[in-house]
Short mmCIF file of C-alpha atoms and ligand atoms in Angstrom, two decimals:
data_model
loop_
_atom_site.label_atom_id
_atom_site.label_comp_id
_atom_site.label_asym_id
_atom_site.label_seq_id
_atom_site.Cartn_x
_atom_site.Cartn_y
_atom_site.Cartn_z
CA MET A 1 -54.13 -71.15 -145.25
CA MET A 2 -55.15 -68.91 -148.12
CA PRO A 3 -58.95 -68.51 -148.29
CA THR A 4 -60.40 -69.17 -151.75
CA ALA A 5 -64.21 -69.50 -151.40
CA LYS A 6 -66.42 -67.57 -153.82
CA HIS A 7 -69.04 -65.67 -151.82
CA ALA A 8 -71.13 -63.90 -154.47
CA SER A 9 -71.21 -63.05 -158.13
CA LEU A 10 -71.37 -59.77 -160.04
CA SER A 11 -72.72 -59.76 -163.57
CA GLY A 12 -72.38 -56.02 -164.23
CA ASN A 13 -69.34 -53.75 -164.27
CA LEU A 14 -67.37 -52.50 -161.29
CA VAL A 15 -65.61 -49.16 -161.16
CA LEU A 16 -62.84 -49.06 -158.59
CA LEU A 17 -62.41 -45.37 -157.83
CA GLY A 18 -59.03 -44.69 -156.23
CA PHE A 19 -56.14 -47.10 -156.47
CA GLY A 20 -53.85 -46.25 -153.59
CA SER A 21 -52.81 -48.55 -150.76
CA ILE A 22 -56.35 -49.86 -150.19
CA GLY A 23 -57.44 -50.14 -153.84
CA GLN A 24 -54.31 -52.10 -154.73
CA ALA A 25 -54.78 -54.36 -151.72
CA MET A 26 -58.41 -54.97 -152.66
CA LEU A 27 -58.23 -55.86 -156.34
CA PRO A 28 -56.82 -59.41 -156.06
CA LEU A 29 -59.36 -60.29 -153.36
CA LEU A 30 -62.22 -59.21 -155.61
CA PHE A 31 -61.28 -61.81 -158.20
CA ARG A 32 -60.57 -64.42 -155.54
CA HIS A 33 -63.95 -64.17 -153.80
CA ILE A 34 -66.46 -62.70 -156.26
CA GLU A 35 -67.51 -64.49 -159.46
CA MET A 36 -66.39 -61.92 -162.04
CA ASN A 37 -63.61 -61.35 -164.54
CA PRO A 38 -61.04 -58.58 -165.06
CA GLY A 39 -62.87 -57.30 -168.16
CA GLN A 40 -65.72 -56.14 -165.89
CA VAL A 41 -63.46 -53.87 -163.82
CA LYS A 42 -62.24 -50.37 -164.53
CA VAL A 43 -59.90 -48.48 -162.23
CA ILE A 44 -60.17 -44.68 -162.15
CA ALA A 45 -57.57 -42.80 -160.14
CA ALA A 46 -56.00 -39.36 -160.06
CA ASP A 47 -52.48 -40.67 -160.64
CA GLU A 48 -50.64 -43.67 -162.06
CA ASP A 49 -49.76 -45.25 -158.72
CA GLY A 50 -50.40 -49.02 -158.96
CA LYS A 51 -51.00 -49.02 -162.72
CA GLU A 52 -48.64 -51.98 -163.16
CA ILE A 53 -50.67 -53.97 -160.61
CA ALA A 54 -53.92 -53.29 -162.47
CA ASN A 55 -52.25 -54.19 -165.76
CA ALA A 56 -50.84 -57.41 -164.33
CA LEU A 57 -54.36 -58.39 -163.27
CA GLY A 58 -55.76 -57.51 -166.71
CA VAL A 59 -57.75 -54.50 -165.49
CA ASN A 60 -58.35 -51.30 -167.45
CA PHE A 61 -56.72 -48.27 -165.77
CA THR A 62 -57.72 -44.65 -166.41
CA VAL A 63 -56.07 -41.62 -164.90
CA GLN A 64 -58.79 -39.06 -164.31
CA ALA A 65 -59.26 -36.95 -161.19
CA LEU A 66 -62.98 -36.60 -160.46
CA THR A 67 -64.22 -33.14 -159.61
CA GLU A 68 -67.58 -31.62 -158.86
CA GLY A 69 -67.66 -30.50 -162.49
CA ASN A 70 -66.79 -33.75 -164.28
CA TYR A 71 -67.78 -36.71 -162.11
CA GLN A 72 -71.20 -37.32 -163.68
CA THR A 73 -69.89 -37.28 -167.24
CA VAL A 74 -67.00 -39.58 -166.38
CA LEU A 75 -69.10 -42.08 -164.44
CA GLU A 76 -72.09 -42.05 -166.80
CA SER A 77 -69.89 -43.54 -169.49
CA CYS A 78 -69.05 -46.60 -167.42
CA LEU A 79 -71.81 -47.23 -164.85
CA SER A 80 -75.43 -48.23 -165.34
CA LYS A 81 -78.13 -50.25 -163.57
CA GLY A 82 -76.78 -53.31 -161.72
CA ASP A 83 -73.16 -52.11 -161.76
CA PHE A 84 -71.02 -51.41 -158.67
CA LEU A 85 -69.07 -48.32 -157.66
CA LEU A 86 -66.36 -49.17 -155.12
CA ASN A 87 -65.06 -45.85 -153.83
CA LEU A 88 -61.57 -46.14 -152.34
CA SER A 89 -60.46 -42.63 -153.20
CA VAL A 90 -59.86 -39.43 -151.28
CA ASP A 91 -61.23 -35.96 -152.07
CA VAL A 92 -64.35 -37.17 -153.95
CA SER A 93 -67.71 -36.46 -152.30
CA SER A 94 -69.34 -39.66 -151.07
CA LEU A 95 -72.74 -37.96 -151.01
CA ALA A 96 -72.44 -36.86 -154.65
CA LEU A 97 -71.46 -40.41 -155.65
CA ILE A 98 -74.30 -41.96 -153.66
CA GLN A 99 -76.83 -39.60 -155.26
CA PHE A 100 -75.44 -40.48 -158.68
CA CYS A 101 -75.63 -44.24 -157.93
CA TRP A 102 -79.15 -43.88 -156.59
CA ARG A 103 -80.35 -42.28 -159.81
CA ARG A 104 -78.72 -44.91 -162.00
CA GLY A 105 -79.47 -48.04 -159.94
CA VAL A 106 -75.78 -48.67 -159.14
CA LEU A 107 -74.58 -50.35 -155.94
CA TYR A 108 -72.05 -48.39 -153.87
CA LEU A 109 -69.55 -48.88 -151.05
CA ASP A 110 -66.95 -46.61 -149.47
CA THR A 111 -64.73 -46.75 -146.38
CA CYS A 112 -65.04 -43.15 -145.27
CA ILE A 113 -67.59 -40.38 -145.91
CA GLU A 114 -65.46 -37.96 -147.92
CA PRO A 115 -66.31 -34.40 -148.99
CA TRP A 116 -64.98 -32.71 -152.13
CA ALA A 117 -61.36 -31.56 -151.72
CA GLY A 118 -60.89 -28.53 -149.50
CA ARG A 119 -63.79 -28.81 -147.05
CA TYR A 120 -61.75 -30.31 -144.21
CA THR A 121 -59.53 -27.25 -144.12
CA ASP A 122 -61.97 -24.59 -145.30
CA ARG A 123 -61.38 -21.68 -142.92
CA SER A 124 -64.72 -20.10 -143.81
CA ALA A 125 -66.51 -23.25 -142.58
CA SER A 126 -67.38 -23.74 -138.91
CA LEU A 127 -65.75 -26.52 -136.86
CA SER A 128 -69.06 -28.33 -137.04
CA GLN A 129 -69.14 -28.16 -140.85
CA ARG A 130 -65.63 -29.63 -140.96
CA SER A 131 -66.65 -32.57 -138.78
CA ASN A 132 -67.50 -36.17 -139.65
CA TYR A 133 -70.70 -35.64 -137.68
CA ALA A 134 -71.90 -33.13 -140.29
CA LEU A 135 -70.85 -35.38 -143.19
CA ARG A 136 -72.77 -38.28 -141.67
CA GLU A 137 -75.86 -36.16 -141.04
CA GLU A 138 -75.89 -35.22 -144.73
CA ILE A 139 -76.01 -38.92 -145.67
CA LEU A 140 -78.73 -39.58 -143.07
CA ALA A 141 -80.77 -36.67 -144.43
CA PHE A 142 -80.41 -38.00 -148.00
CA ARG A 143 -81.70 -41.42 -147.00
CA LEU A 144 -84.70 -40.16 -145.02
CA ASP A 145 -87.13 -40.95 -147.83
CA LYS A 146 -84.99 -43.60 -149.58
CA ARG A 147 -84.97 -46.59 -147.28
CA ALA A 148 -85.17 -49.11 -150.10
CA GLY A 149 -83.28 -48.76 -153.37
CA PRO A 150 -79.79 -49.56 -154.63
CA THR A 151 -77.63 -50.51 -151.68
CA ALA A 152 -75.05 -47.92 -150.66
CA ILE A 153 -72.84 -48.88 -147.71
CA VAL A 154 -70.87 -46.01 -146.23
CA THR A 155 -67.78 -46.23 -144.02
CA ASN A 156 -67.27 -49.96 -144.37
CA GLY A 157 -63.57 -50.77 -143.98
CA ALA A 158 -61.92 -51.88 -140.74
CA ASN A 159 -62.51 -48.75 -138.71
CA PRO A 160 -64.93 -47.44 -139.58
CA GLY A 161 -66.50 -50.74 -140.60
CA LEU A 162 -65.50 -53.87 -138.73
CA ALA A 163 -65.30 -51.84 -135.50
CA SER A 164 -69.11 -51.68 -135.36
CA ILE A 165 -69.27 -55.42 -135.86
CA PHE A 166 -66.60 -56.10 -133.23
CA VAL A 167 -68.69 -54.12 -130.71
CA LYS A 168 -71.68 -56.43 -131.26
CA GLN A 169 -69.54 -59.53 -130.97
CA ALA A 170 -67.91 -58.16 -127.80
CA LEU A 171 -71.28 -57.36 -126.20
CA LEU A 172 -72.49 -60.92 -126.79
CA GLN A 173 -69.25 -62.32 -125.37
CA ILE A 174 -69.42 -60.16 -122.22
CA ALA A 175 -73.08 -61.15 -121.77
CA ALA A 176 -72.18 -64.85 -122.00
CA ASP A 177 -69.30 -64.42 -119.53
CA ASN A 178 -71.66 -62.69 -117.09
CA ASP A 179 -74.33 -65.37 -117.48
CA VAL A 180 -76.68 -62.73 -118.83
CA ALA A 181 -79.22 -64.57 -120.93
CA VAL A 182 -79.96 -62.62 -124.09
CA GLU A 183 -82.23 -63.21 -127.01
CA LYS A 184 -80.41 -62.42 -130.20
CA PRO A 185 -80.68 -58.61 -130.48
CA THR A 186 -82.66 -57.64 -133.56
CA CYS A 187 -82.70 -53.83 -133.47
CA TYR A 188 -80.65 -50.88 -132.21
CA GLU A 189 -82.66 -50.64 -129.02
CA ASP A 190 -81.88 -54.28 -128.21
CA TRP A 191 -78.13 -53.68 -128.60
CA ALA A 192 -78.30 -50.45 -126.60
CA GLU A 193 -80.31 -52.16 -123.86
CA LEU A 194 -77.75 -54.97 -123.69
CA SER A 195 -74.84 -52.53 -123.56
CA MET A 196 -76.57 -50.65 -120.72
CA ARG A 197 -77.31 -53.85 -118.80
CA LEU A 198 -73.66 -54.85 -119.03
CA GLY A 199 -72.62 -51.50 -117.57
CA ILE A 200 -70.62 -50.36 -120.62
CA LYS A 201 -69.76 -46.70 -120.23
CA VAL A 202 -66.90 -46.19 -122.65
CA ILE A 203 -65.87 -47.81 -125.93
CA HIS A 204 -62.51 -47.09 -127.51
CA ILE A 205 -61.49 -48.17 -130.95
CA ALA A 206 -58.10 -49.14 -129.56
CA GLU A 207 -55.42 -49.65 -132.20
CA ARG A 208 -51.67 -50.11 -131.93
CA ASP A 209 -49.78 -50.53 -135.20
CA THR A 210 -46.20 -51.73 -134.60
CA GLN A 211 -45.15 -52.18 -138.23
CA ILE A 212 -41.67 -50.84 -138.94
CA SER A 213 -39.22 -50.86 -141.81
CA GLY A 214 -35.47 -50.53 -142.24
CA GLN A 215 -36.12 -47.34 -144.19
CA ARG A 216 -36.55 -44.75 -141.47
CA LYS A 217 -38.60 -41.63 -141.85
CA GLN A 218 -36.55 -38.82 -143.36
CA ARG A 219 -36.81 -35.15 -142.44
CA ASP A 220 -39.70 -33.48 -144.25
CA GLU A 221 -41.35 -36.83 -144.97
CA PHE A 222 -44.70 -38.18 -143.73
CA VAL A 223 -44.70 -41.97 -143.42
CA ASN A 224 -47.71 -44.17 -142.69
CA THR A 225 -49.11 -47.66 -143.32
CA TRP A 226 -52.11 -46.29 -145.27
CA SER A 227 -53.11 -43.05 -146.99
CA VAL A 228 -50.97 -40.13 -145.85
CA VAL A 229 -53.44 -37.70 -147.41
CA GLY A 230 -56.37 -39.47 -145.73
CA PHE A 231 -54.69 -39.62 -142.33
CA VAL A 232 -53.54 -36.01 -142.35
CA SER A 233 -57.01 -34.85 -143.47
CA GLU A 234 -58.79 -36.60 -140.63
CA GLY A 235 -56.03 -35.67 -138.18
CA LEU A 236 -56.66 -32.00 -138.96
CA GLN A 237 -60.41 -32.22 -138.56
CA PRO A 238 -61.67 -31.33 -135.11
CA SER A 239 -61.36 -34.17 -132.63
CA GLU A 240 -64.78 -35.85 -132.24
CA LEU A 241 -66.28 -38.34 -129.85
CA GLY A 242 -69.61 -39.96 -129.10
CA TRP A 243 -70.63 -38.31 -125.82
CA GLY A 244 -71.81 -40.69 -123.10
CA SER A 245 -74.77 -40.15 -120.82
CA HIS A 246 -72.60 -40.85 -117.74
CA GLU A 247 -70.20 -37.94 -118.42
CA ARG A 248 -70.11 -35.30 -115.64
CA HIS A 249 -67.26 -33.05 -116.80
CA TRP A 250 -67.90 -30.97 -119.89
CA PRO A 251 -64.59 -30.35 -121.76
CA LEU A 252 -63.93 -26.61 -121.90
CA ASP A 253 -62.99 -26.74 -125.58
CA ALA A 254 -66.03 -28.82 -126.60
CA GLY A 255 -68.98 -27.87 -128.74
CA ARG A 256 -72.32 -29.38 -129.65
CA HIS A 257 -73.55 -29.30 -133.23
CA GLY A 258 -77.09 -28.13 -132.52
CA PHE A 259 -78.62 -30.30 -135.23
CA GLY A 260 -79.08 -34.00 -135.95
CA SER A 261 -78.79 -36.89 -133.51
CA ASP A 262 -76.65 -35.01 -130.92
CA ALA A 263 -74.80 -38.30 -130.29
CA ALA A 264 -71.36 -36.70 -130.57
CA ILE A 265 -69.42 -33.57 -129.68
CA TYR A 266 -66.31 -31.95 -131.15
CA LEU A 267 -63.28 -30.36 -129.57
CA ASN A 268 -61.77 -27.10 -130.71
CA ARG A 269 -58.49 -28.81 -131.61
CA PRO A 270 -57.28 -31.25 -134.24
CA GLY A 271 -57.30 -34.96 -133.52
CA ALA A 272 -53.61 -35.01 -134.42
CA ALA A 273 -52.99 -32.88 -131.31
CA THR A 274 -55.38 -34.67 -128.94
CA ARG A 275 -53.98 -37.62 -127.02
CA VAL A 276 -55.90 -40.11 -124.91
CA ARG A 277 -54.98 -43.02 -122.67
CA SER A 278 -56.02 -46.47 -123.79
CA TRP A 279 -55.09 -50.13 -123.66
CA THR A 280 -54.67 -53.13 -125.93
CA PRO A 281 -53.74 -56.62 -124.72
CA LEU A 282 -50.37 -56.86 -126.53
CA GLU A 283 -49.29 -53.25 -126.10
CA GLY A 284 -50.64 -52.67 -122.57
CA SER A 285 -51.35 -49.05 -121.70
CA TYR A 286 -50.47 -46.44 -124.30
CA GLN A 287 -51.32 -42.94 -125.43
CA GLY A 288 -53.15 -42.72 -128.74
CA PHE A 289 -54.56 -39.90 -130.85
CA LEU A 290 -58.23 -39.02 -130.62
CA ILE A 291 -58.68 -38.77 -134.38
CA THR A 292 -62.25 -38.26 -135.56
CA HIS A 293 -63.79 -41.33 -137.20
CA GLY A 294 -67.26 -42.21 -138.42
CA GLU A 295 -67.63 -45.17 -136.08
CA SER A 296 -67.25 -42.99 -132.95
CA ILE A 297 -70.44 -41.27 -133.99
CA SER A 298 -72.43 -44.12 -135.53
CA ILE A 299 -71.75 -46.59 -132.69
CA ALA A 300 -72.66 -43.96 -130.07
CA ASP A 301 -75.82 -43.10 -132.00
CA HIS A 302 -76.86 -46.73 -132.42
CA LEU A 303 -76.26 -47.50 -128.73
CA THR A 304 -78.43 -44.62 -127.50
CA LEU A 305 -81.54 -45.36 -125.46
CA ARG A 306 -84.21 -42.72 -125.03
CA LYS A 307 -87.19 -42.49 -122.73
CA ASN A 308 -89.84 -39.86 -123.35
CA GLY A 309 -87.40 -38.10 -125.64
CA ASP A 310 -84.56 -37.93 -123.10
CA VAL A 311 -81.33 -39.85 -123.52
CA VAL A 312 -81.12 -42.36 -120.68
CA TYR A 313 -78.13 -44.28 -121.95
CA ARG A 314 -75.24 -43.77 -124.37
CA PRO A 315 -71.60 -44.82 -124.04
CA THR A 316 -68.73 -42.47 -124.78
CA VAL A 317 -67.12 -43.73 -127.98
CA HIS A 318 -63.87 -42.67 -129.63
CA TYR A 319 -60.77 -43.70 -131.49
CA ALA A 320 -57.49 -44.08 -129.61
CA TYR A 321 -55.01 -44.55 -132.44
CA HIS A 322 -51.35 -45.32 -131.98
CA PRO A 323 -50.20 -45.43 -135.60
CA CYS A 324 -46.88 -46.97 -136.60
CA ASP A 325 -43.88 -45.35 -134.94
CA ASP A 326 -42.77 -43.46 -138.06
CA ALA A 327 -46.28 -41.99 -138.37
CA VAL A 328 -46.02 -40.73 -134.78
CA LEU A 329 -42.74 -39.04 -135.68
CA SER A 330 -44.39 -37.67 -138.81
CA LEU A 331 -47.26 -36.19 -136.76
CA HIS A 332 -44.75 -34.62 -134.40
CA GLU A 333 -42.94 -32.96 -137.29
CA LEU A 334 -46.27 -31.90 -138.86
CA ALA A 335 -47.36 -30.23 -135.61
CA GLY A 336 -43.99 -28.46 -135.38
CA LYS A 337 -44.56 -27.02 -138.84
CA ASN A 338 -47.99 -25.74 -137.78
CA TRP A 339 -49.81 -28.44 -139.74
CA ARG A 340 -48.11 -27.75 -143.09
CA LEU A 341 -47.79 -31.15 -144.73
CA GLN A 342 -44.29 -32.48 -145.39
CA ARG A 343 -42.96 -32.32 -148.94
CA LYS A 344 -42.46 -36.10 -149.20
CA LYS A 345 -45.13 -38.71 -148.49
CA ARG A 346 -44.56 -42.46 -148.23
CA ILE A 347 -46.95 -45.33 -147.59
CA MET A 348 -44.89 -48.25 -146.29
CA ARG A 349 -45.62 -51.64 -147.85
CA ASP A 350 -42.89 -53.84 -149.29
CA GLU A 351 -40.18 -52.30 -147.09
CA ILE A 352 -41.92 -53.31 -143.82
CA THR A 353 -39.72 -55.75 -141.90
CA GLU A 354 -41.88 -56.65 -138.92
CA GLY A 355 -44.88 -55.71 -136.83
CA THR A 356 -48.52 -56.25 -136.06
CA ASP A 357 -51.67 -54.22 -136.41
CA GLU A 358 -53.57 -54.79 -133.17
CA LEU A 359 -56.98 -53.34 -133.97
CA GLY A 360 -60.05 -53.80 -131.84
CA VAL A 361 -62.67 -52.29 -129.62
CA LEU A 362 -62.19 -51.81 -125.88
CA LEU A 363 -65.42 -51.95 -123.89
CA MET A 364 -65.21 -50.51 -120.38
CA GLY A 365 -67.47 -50.46 -117.34
CA ASN A 366 -68.44 -54.11 -116.88
CA GLU A 367 -67.46 -55.57 -113.53
CA LYS A 368 -65.37 -58.32 -115.10
CA GLY A 369 -62.95 -55.64 -116.28
CA VAL A 370 -62.19 -54.01 -119.59
CA PHE A 371 -62.72 -56.24 -122.63
CA TRP A 372 -60.78 -55.83 -125.89
CA TYR A 373 -62.09 -57.65 -128.93
CA GLY A 374 -60.42 -57.49 -132.29
CA SER A 375 -57.82 -58.56 -134.82
CA ARG A 376 -54.10 -59.13 -134.33
CA LEU A 377 -52.56 -59.45 -137.73
CA THR A 378 -48.82 -59.59 -138.40
CA ILE A 379 -47.14 -58.39 -141.57
CA GLU A 380 -45.99 -61.96 -142.28
CA GLU A 381 -49.54 -63.33 -142.04
CA ALA A 382 -50.87 -60.55 -144.26
CA ARG A 383 -48.24 -61.23 -146.94
CA GLN A 384 -48.96 -64.95 -146.86
CA MET A 385 -52.66 -64.39 -147.42
CA ALA A 386 -52.82 -61.65 -150.04
CA PRO A 387 -50.42 -59.83 -152.39
CA TYR A 388 -49.90 -56.04 -152.24
CA ASN A 389 -50.96 -55.93 -148.60
CA THR A 390 -49.77 -54.90 -145.16
CA ALA A 391 -51.37 -55.91 -141.88
CA THR A 392 -53.26 -52.61 -141.94
CA SER A 393 -54.56 -52.79 -145.50
CA LEU A 394 -55.65 -56.41 -145.15
CA GLN A 395 -57.81 -55.62 -142.12
CA VAL A 396 -59.42 -52.83 -144.15
CA VAL A 397 -60.07 -54.88 -147.29
CA ALA A 398 -61.39 -57.77 -145.20
CA GLY A 399 -64.15 -55.38 -144.07
CA VAL A 400 -64.63 -54.05 -147.61
CA LEU A 401 -64.98 -57.59 -148.95
CA GLY A 402 -67.56 -58.45 -146.29
CA GLY A 403 -69.53 -55.33 -147.23
CA ILE A 404 -69.40 -56.01 -150.98
CA VAL A 405 -70.68 -59.54 -150.46
CA TRP A 406 -73.48 -58.28 -148.23
CA ALA A 407 -74.42 -55.60 -150.81
CA LEU A 408 -74.50 -58.14 -153.65
CA ARG A 409 -76.72 -60.42 -151.60
CA ASN A 410 -78.90 -57.47 -150.49
CA PRO A 411 -78.96 -55.13 -153.50
CA SER A 412 -82.02 -53.05 -152.48
CA ALA A 413 -81.21 -52.02 -148.91
CA GLY A 414 -80.79 -48.27 -149.57
CA ALA A 415 -78.08 -46.24 -147.80
CA VAL A 416 -76.75 -48.05 -144.74
CA GLU A 417 -73.93 -47.90 -142.21
CA PRO A 418 -71.95 -50.90 -140.91
CA ASP A 419 -74.12 -50.75 -137.78
CA ASP A 420 -77.21 -51.42 -139.91
CA ILE A 421 -76.09 -54.52 -141.76
CA ASP A 422 -75.90 -58.19 -140.86
CA TYR A 423 -72.78 -58.33 -138.70
CA GLU A 424 -72.54 -62.11 -138.82
CA THR A 425 -72.20 -62.25 -142.62
CA VAL A 426 -69.57 -59.53 -142.70
CA LEU A 427 -67.61 -61.12 -139.86
CA GLU A 428 -67.73 -64.56 -141.46
CA ILE A 429 -66.34 -63.23 -144.76
CA ALA A 430 -63.71 -61.02 -143.10
CA THR A 431 -62.47 -63.43 -140.42
CA PRO A 432 -60.05 -65.54 -142.54
CA TYR A 433 -58.08 -62.33 -143.20
CA LEU A 434 -57.95 -61.00 -139.65
CA GLY A 435 -55.21 -63.19 -138.18
CA GLU A 436 -55.95 -63.90 -134.56
CA LEU A 437 -59.46 -62.71 -133.68
CA VAL A 438 -59.54 -62.56 -129.89
CA GLY A 439 -61.41 -61.24 -126.89
CA VAL A 440 -59.25 -60.46 -123.85
CA TYR A 441 -60.18 -59.09 -120.41
CA GLY A 442 -57.90 -56.76 -118.48
CA ASP A 443 -57.89 -54.91 -115.18
CA TRP A 444 -56.63 -51.65 -116.71
CA THR A 445 -58.34 -48.35 -116.03
CA PRO A 446 -57.16 -44.86 -117.04
CA LEU A 447 -56.46 -44.14 -113.36
CA ARG A 448 -54.16 -47.09 -112.93
CA ASP A 449 -50.46 -46.41 -112.28
CA ARG A 450 -50.87 -42.66 -112.77
CA SER A 451 -47.69 -40.91 -111.77
CA PRO A 452 -47.94 -38.94 -108.50
CA LEU A 453 -45.24 -36.49 -109.65
CA PHE A 454 -47.65 -33.83 -110.90
CA ALA A 455 -51.15 -32.89 -109.85
CA GLU A 456 -53.78 -33.81 -112.43
CA ASP A 457 -57.41 -32.99 -112.94
CA MET A 458 -59.12 -36.35 -112.40
CA ASP A 459 -62.37 -37.86 -111.24
CA ARG A 460 -61.36 -40.68 -108.93
CA ASP A 461 -64.97 -41.62 -108.17
CA ASP A 462 -65.66 -42.78 -111.70
CA PRO A 463 -62.70 -44.02 -113.76
CA TRP A 464 -64.80 -43.96 -116.94
CA GLN A 465 -65.10 -40.19 -117.18
CA PHE A 466 -63.55 -38.76 -120.37
CA ILE A 467 -61.52 -36.36 -118.22
CA ASN A 468 -59.51 -39.37 -116.98
CA PHE A 469 -58.59 -40.58 -120.46
CA ARG A 470 -57.66 -37.25 -121.95
CA VAL A 471 -54.00 -36.26 -121.80
CA VAL A 472 -53.56 -32.56 -121.17
P1 NAD B 1 -54.23 -43.40 -150.97
O1 NAD B 1 -53.87 -42.01 -150.61
O2 NAD B 1 -53.16 -44.44 -150.97
O3 NAD B 1 -54.92 -43.40 -152.41
C1 NAD B 1 -55.93 -42.49 -152.73
C2 NAD B 1 -56.39 -42.78 -154.15
O4 NAD B 1 -57.41 -41.82 -154.47
C3 NAD B 1 -55.28 -42.63 -155.20
O5 NAD B 1 -55.41 -43.64 -156.16
C4 NAD B 1 -55.61 -41.28 -155.83
O6 NAD B 1 -55.18 -41.18 -157.18
C5 NAD B 1 -57.12 -41.30 -155.75
N1 NAD B 1 -57.69 -39.95 -155.88
C6 NAD B 1 -57.33 -38.81 -155.25
N2 NAD B 1 -58.08 -37.78 -155.68
C7 NAD B 1 -58.94 -38.29 -156.58
C8 NAD B 1 -59.94 -37.72 -157.39
N3 NAD B 1 -60.24 -36.42 -157.31
N4 NAD B 1 -60.58 -38.52 -158.28
C9 NAD B 1 -60.29 -39.84 -158.36
N5 NAD B 1 -59.37 -40.44 -157.59
C10 NAD B 1 -58.69 -39.67 -156.73
O7 NAD B 1 -55.43 -43.83 -150.02
P2 NAD B 1 -55.76 -45.30 -149.42
O8 NAD B 1 -54.83 -45.60 -148.29
O9 NAD B 1 -55.87 -46.24 -150.53
O10 NAD B 1 -57.19 -44.99 -148.79
C11 NAD B 1 -58.31 -44.87 -149.62
C12 NAD B 1 -59.53 -44.46 -148.82
O11 NAD B 1 -59.78 -45.45 -147.85
C13 NAD B 1 -59.37 -43.15 -148.05
O12 NAD B 1 -60.59 -42.44 -148.10
C14 NAD B 1 -59.11 -43.60 -146.63
O13 NAD B 1 -59.54 -42.67 -145.67
C15 NAD B 1 -59.95 -44.84 -146.58
N6 NAD B 1 -59.49 -45.79 -145.55
C16 NAD B 1 -60.44 -46.33 -144.73
C17 NAD B 1 -60.06 -47.24 -143.77
C18 NAD B 1 -61.10 -47.90 -142.91
O14 NAD B 1 -60.75 -48.84 -142.20
N7 NAD B 1 -62.35 -47.50 -142.95
C19 NAD B 1 -58.71 -47.57 -143.59
C20 NAD B 1 -57.78 -47.02 -144.47
C21 NAD B 1 -58.18 -46.13 -145.44
#
């Protein structure tokens, strides 16, 4: 059934920056669930994609690419105290926008910490500077002395975003299934303590997208179910993972950043060329890409326990992404061309004929087995619930909607991550759009059914070592 409840109201203006696959998917839900009218909204994007959708919904549409040189002038003319900047663009610095919003008393939300165009592939920058770890540390440094103030939620889509919330829900479920009595955790240390007690050593953000269309990928074309530019950018950043305290085998191509929380490491290779073994209940075992993502770092950081300054507990956390089949073919072609992006780009939407986005978190190490908790959303369900959506985009905008509602109800929370905010509110708002929200146990491990045909470097004493997941 189509959800219709109004969750909050906005009296000021809202600028929707970026109107690609996620912006278009989001706009109708804004009017459905927030008390506001189309006259309050202005879309700003770098191209005309989706203009007819904005027009059909009565929303003003301006084509204007923001740059370091013009963003303040452009935004000053349309945002002031009490307004909202919803950033669903690529190539615009999240930090610059947050600083701008802070000064003007504007609320802010994005789904990814973006830098200005060019930093991801800047050859004069170190691997560390091109990482999501560094981008996150810049936000954390900004907020050091600004704990209260206009709310700015970073990285709040599905993943990053709902993934942090799924982890909390999964931990509580595993605790209940193990008869571990827990008080409701109230701070990071409580969650970390619970995760340690339950024996969790590894957390994957385990996603298998099976959406397909009759229109196959052409040669020299990159096809995906969300931003091609966004996916290729993150795929060409160094692979990154939250580095667990149980790990005994240091990857030869790994580096530490040498500043900040030290919760994560990077590999000297792009995520688009780094495969890992993982598991989801519908797909079973699969090989996904270890693409860098904000949640790998923030979840690992928030689940760290220290004693006398030393880390005594942290799980290994990373993405294991099996994108839609045409995106896998696209990545293969991209790698063959030495990472030179294809001439044509296509985000599949209306042409999708079938498929499901199975997106959740896989918690490993508890004696009951691995536990996957997340959303299984089919393309048919997504279309029934919201126009201009795919299964992928609807999971993302469900998280965005939850974040917007939380920000409107908590307008002076300062800069926060999904791990910092009230997971129950966000989950309650998002759930009607997530299809089947399930927790499933399995007996899979990365050592299971490994082929004996070739010798492999493995640690058979502890299945949860990163060395056992990584495909070399
Ligand atoms: P898209 O490529 O379809 O659209 C990008 C939009 O940004 C376009 O409207 C484009 O015109 C606009 N844009 C590009 N450069 C700009 C500039 N300089 N100034 C203003 N606008 C500019 O992307 P999408 O699929 O809609 O994704 C949007 C964002 O959401 C990306 O950052 C992506 O990484 C993120 N995302 C997050 C999640 C999540 O779950 N957290 C999932 C999917 C996408």
